[in-house]
mmCIF file with all atom_site columns, C-alpha atoms in Angstrom:
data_model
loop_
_atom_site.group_PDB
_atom_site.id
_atom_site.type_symbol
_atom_site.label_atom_id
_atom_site.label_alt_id
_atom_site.label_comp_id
_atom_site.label_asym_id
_atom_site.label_entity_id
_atom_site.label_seq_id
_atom_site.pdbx_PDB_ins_code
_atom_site.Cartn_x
_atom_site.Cartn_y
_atom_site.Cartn_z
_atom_site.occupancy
_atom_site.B_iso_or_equiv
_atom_site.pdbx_formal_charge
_atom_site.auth_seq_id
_atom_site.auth_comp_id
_atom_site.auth_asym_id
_atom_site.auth_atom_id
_atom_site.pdbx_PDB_model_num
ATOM 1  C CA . UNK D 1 1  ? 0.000  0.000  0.000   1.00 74.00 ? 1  UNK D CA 1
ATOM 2  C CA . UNK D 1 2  ? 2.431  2.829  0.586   1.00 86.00 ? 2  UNK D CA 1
ATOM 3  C CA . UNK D 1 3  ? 4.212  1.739  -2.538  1.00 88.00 ? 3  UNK D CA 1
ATOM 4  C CA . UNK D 1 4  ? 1.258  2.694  -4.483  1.00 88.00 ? 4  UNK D CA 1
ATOM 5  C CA . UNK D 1 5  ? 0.196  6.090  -2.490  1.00 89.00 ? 5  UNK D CA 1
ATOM 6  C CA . UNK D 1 6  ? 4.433  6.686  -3.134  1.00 92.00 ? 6  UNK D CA 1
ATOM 7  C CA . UNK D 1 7  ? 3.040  6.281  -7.026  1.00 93.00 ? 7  UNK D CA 1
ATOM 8  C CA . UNK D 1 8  ? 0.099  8.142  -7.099  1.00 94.00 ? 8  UNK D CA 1
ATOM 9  C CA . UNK D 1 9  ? 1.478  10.873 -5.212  1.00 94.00 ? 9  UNK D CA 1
ATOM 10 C CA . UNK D 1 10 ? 4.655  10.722 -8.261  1.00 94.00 ? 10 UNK D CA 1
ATOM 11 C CA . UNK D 1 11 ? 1.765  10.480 -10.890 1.00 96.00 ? 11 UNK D CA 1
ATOM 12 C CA . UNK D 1 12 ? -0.199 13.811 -9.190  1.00 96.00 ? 12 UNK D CA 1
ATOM 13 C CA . UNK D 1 13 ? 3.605  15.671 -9.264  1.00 95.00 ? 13 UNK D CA 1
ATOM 14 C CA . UNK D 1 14 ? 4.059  14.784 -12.540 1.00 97.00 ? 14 UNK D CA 1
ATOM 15 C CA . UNK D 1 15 ? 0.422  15.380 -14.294 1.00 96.00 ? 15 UNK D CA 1
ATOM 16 C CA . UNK D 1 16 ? 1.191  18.674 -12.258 1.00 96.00 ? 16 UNK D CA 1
ATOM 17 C CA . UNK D 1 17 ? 4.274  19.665 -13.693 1.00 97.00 ? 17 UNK D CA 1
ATOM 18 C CA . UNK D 1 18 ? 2.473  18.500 -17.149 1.00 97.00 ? 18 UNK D CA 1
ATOM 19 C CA . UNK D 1 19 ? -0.392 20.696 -16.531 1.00 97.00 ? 19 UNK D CA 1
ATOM 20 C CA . UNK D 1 20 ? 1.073  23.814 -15.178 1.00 97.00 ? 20 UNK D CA 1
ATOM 21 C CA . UNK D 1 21 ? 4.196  23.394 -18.856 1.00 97.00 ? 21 UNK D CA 1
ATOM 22 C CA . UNK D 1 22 ? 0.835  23.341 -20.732 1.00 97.00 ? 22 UNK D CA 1
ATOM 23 C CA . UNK D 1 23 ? -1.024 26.131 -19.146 1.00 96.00 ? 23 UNK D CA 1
ATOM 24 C CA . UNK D 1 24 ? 2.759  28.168 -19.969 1.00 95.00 ? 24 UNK D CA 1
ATOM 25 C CA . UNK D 1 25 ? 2.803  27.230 -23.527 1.00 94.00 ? 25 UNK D CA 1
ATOM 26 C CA . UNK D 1 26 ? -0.596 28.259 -23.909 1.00 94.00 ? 26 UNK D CA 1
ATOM 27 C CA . UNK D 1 27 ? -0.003 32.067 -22.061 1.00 92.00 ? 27 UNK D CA 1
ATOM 28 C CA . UNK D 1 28 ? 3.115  32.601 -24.992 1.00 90.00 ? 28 UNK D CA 1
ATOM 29 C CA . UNK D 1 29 ? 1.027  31.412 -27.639 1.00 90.00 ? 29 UNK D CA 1
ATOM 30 C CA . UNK D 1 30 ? -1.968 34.019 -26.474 1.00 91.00 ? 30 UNK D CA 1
ATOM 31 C CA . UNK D 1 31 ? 0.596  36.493 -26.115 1.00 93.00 ? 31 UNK D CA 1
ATOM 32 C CA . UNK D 1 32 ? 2.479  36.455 -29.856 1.00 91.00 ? 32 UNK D CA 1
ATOM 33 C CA . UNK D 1 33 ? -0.468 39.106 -30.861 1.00 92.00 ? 33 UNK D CA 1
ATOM 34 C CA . UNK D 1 34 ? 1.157  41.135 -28.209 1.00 93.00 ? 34 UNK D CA 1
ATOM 35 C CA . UNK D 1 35 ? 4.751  40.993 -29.299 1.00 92.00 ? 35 UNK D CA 1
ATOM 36 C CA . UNK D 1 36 ? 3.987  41.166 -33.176 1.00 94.00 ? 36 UNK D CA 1
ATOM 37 C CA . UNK D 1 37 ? 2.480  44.551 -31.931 1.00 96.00 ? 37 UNK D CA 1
ATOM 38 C CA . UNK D 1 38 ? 5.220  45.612 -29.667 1.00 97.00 ? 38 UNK D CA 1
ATOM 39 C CA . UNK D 1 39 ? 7.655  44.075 -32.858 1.00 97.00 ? 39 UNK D CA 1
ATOM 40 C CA . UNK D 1 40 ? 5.856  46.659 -35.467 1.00 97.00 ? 40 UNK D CA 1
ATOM 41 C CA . UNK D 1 41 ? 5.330  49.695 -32.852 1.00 98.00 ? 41 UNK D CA 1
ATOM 42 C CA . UNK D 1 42 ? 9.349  49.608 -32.345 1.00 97.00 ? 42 UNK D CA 1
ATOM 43 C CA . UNK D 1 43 ? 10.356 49.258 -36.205 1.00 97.00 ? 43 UNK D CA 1
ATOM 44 C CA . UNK D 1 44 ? 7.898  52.635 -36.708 1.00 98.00 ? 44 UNK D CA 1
ATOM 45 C CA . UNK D 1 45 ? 9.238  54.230 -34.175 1.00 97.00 ? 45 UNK D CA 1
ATOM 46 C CA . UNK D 1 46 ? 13.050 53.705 -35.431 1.00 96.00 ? 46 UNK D CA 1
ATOM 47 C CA . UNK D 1 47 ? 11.768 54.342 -39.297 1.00 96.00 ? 47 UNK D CA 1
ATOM 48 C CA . UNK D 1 48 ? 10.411 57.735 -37.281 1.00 96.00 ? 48 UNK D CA 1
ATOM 49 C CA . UNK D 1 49 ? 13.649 58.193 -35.612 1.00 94.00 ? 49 UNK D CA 1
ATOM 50 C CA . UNK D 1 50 ? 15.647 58.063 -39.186 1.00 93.00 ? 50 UNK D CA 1
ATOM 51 C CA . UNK D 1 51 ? 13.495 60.447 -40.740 1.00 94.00 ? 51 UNK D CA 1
ATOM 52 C CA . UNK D 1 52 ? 14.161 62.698 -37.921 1.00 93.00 ? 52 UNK D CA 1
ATOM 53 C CA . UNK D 1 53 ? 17.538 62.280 -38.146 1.00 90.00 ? 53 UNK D CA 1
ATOM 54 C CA . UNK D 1 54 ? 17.804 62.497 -41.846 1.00 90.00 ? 54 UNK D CA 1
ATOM 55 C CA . UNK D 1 55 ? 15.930 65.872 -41.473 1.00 88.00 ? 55 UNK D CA 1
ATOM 56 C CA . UNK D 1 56 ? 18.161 67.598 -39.205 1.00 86.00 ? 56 UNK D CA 1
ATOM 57 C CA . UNK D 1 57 ? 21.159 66.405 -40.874 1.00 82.00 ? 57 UNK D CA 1
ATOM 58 C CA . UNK D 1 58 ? 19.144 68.286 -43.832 1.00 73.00 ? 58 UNK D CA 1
ATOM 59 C CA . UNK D 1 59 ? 18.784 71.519 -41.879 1.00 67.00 ? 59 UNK D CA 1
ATOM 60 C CA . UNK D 1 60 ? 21.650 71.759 -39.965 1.00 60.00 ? 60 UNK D CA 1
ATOM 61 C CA . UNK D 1 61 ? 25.191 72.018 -41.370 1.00 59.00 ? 61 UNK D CA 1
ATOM 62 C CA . UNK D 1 62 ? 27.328 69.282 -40.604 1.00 58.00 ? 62 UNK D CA 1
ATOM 63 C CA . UNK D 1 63 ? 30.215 71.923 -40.776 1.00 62.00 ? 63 UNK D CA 1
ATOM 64 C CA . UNK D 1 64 ? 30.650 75.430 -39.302 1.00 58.00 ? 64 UNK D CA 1
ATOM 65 C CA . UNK D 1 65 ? 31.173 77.063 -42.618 1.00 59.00 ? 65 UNK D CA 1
ATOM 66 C CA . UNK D 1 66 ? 28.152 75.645 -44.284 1.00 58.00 ? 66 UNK D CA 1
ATOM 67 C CA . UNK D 1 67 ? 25.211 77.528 -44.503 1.00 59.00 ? 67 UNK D CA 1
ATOM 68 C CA . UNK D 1 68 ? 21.694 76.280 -43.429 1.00 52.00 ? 68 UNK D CA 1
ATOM 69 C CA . UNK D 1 69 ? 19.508 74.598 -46.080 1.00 54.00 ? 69 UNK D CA 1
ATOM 70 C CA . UNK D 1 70 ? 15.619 74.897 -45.746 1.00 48.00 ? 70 UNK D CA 1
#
């Protein structure tokens, strides 16, 4: 008898650690509509940063002696 509540109490561990991987796996999957959208909010935010920087570089001069460009 204690051999088999020494199993079941194994099997209840393991369906446990079984359960709880699954129940993980299933939170990442829900969340990939989360991090596509985090993904394309931080490319559009560093193609907004490049313009940015391409348009300063445009309206300031990169050397004393230049003059400014509008």
């Amino acid at each position: 008898q204690s051999d088999m509540q020494s199993w079941e109490e194994q099997s209840q561990g393991a369906i446990y650690t079984v359960e709880y991987a699954c129940s993980a796996i299933k939170n990442m999957t829900d969340s990939s509509v989360y991090f596509k959208s985090i993904d394309s909010l931080l490319k559009h935010s560093i193609a907004m940063k490049e313009q940015l920087n391409a348009a300063q570089g445009r309206r300031y001069p990169q050397n004393p002696g230049e003059k400014f460009q509008d």
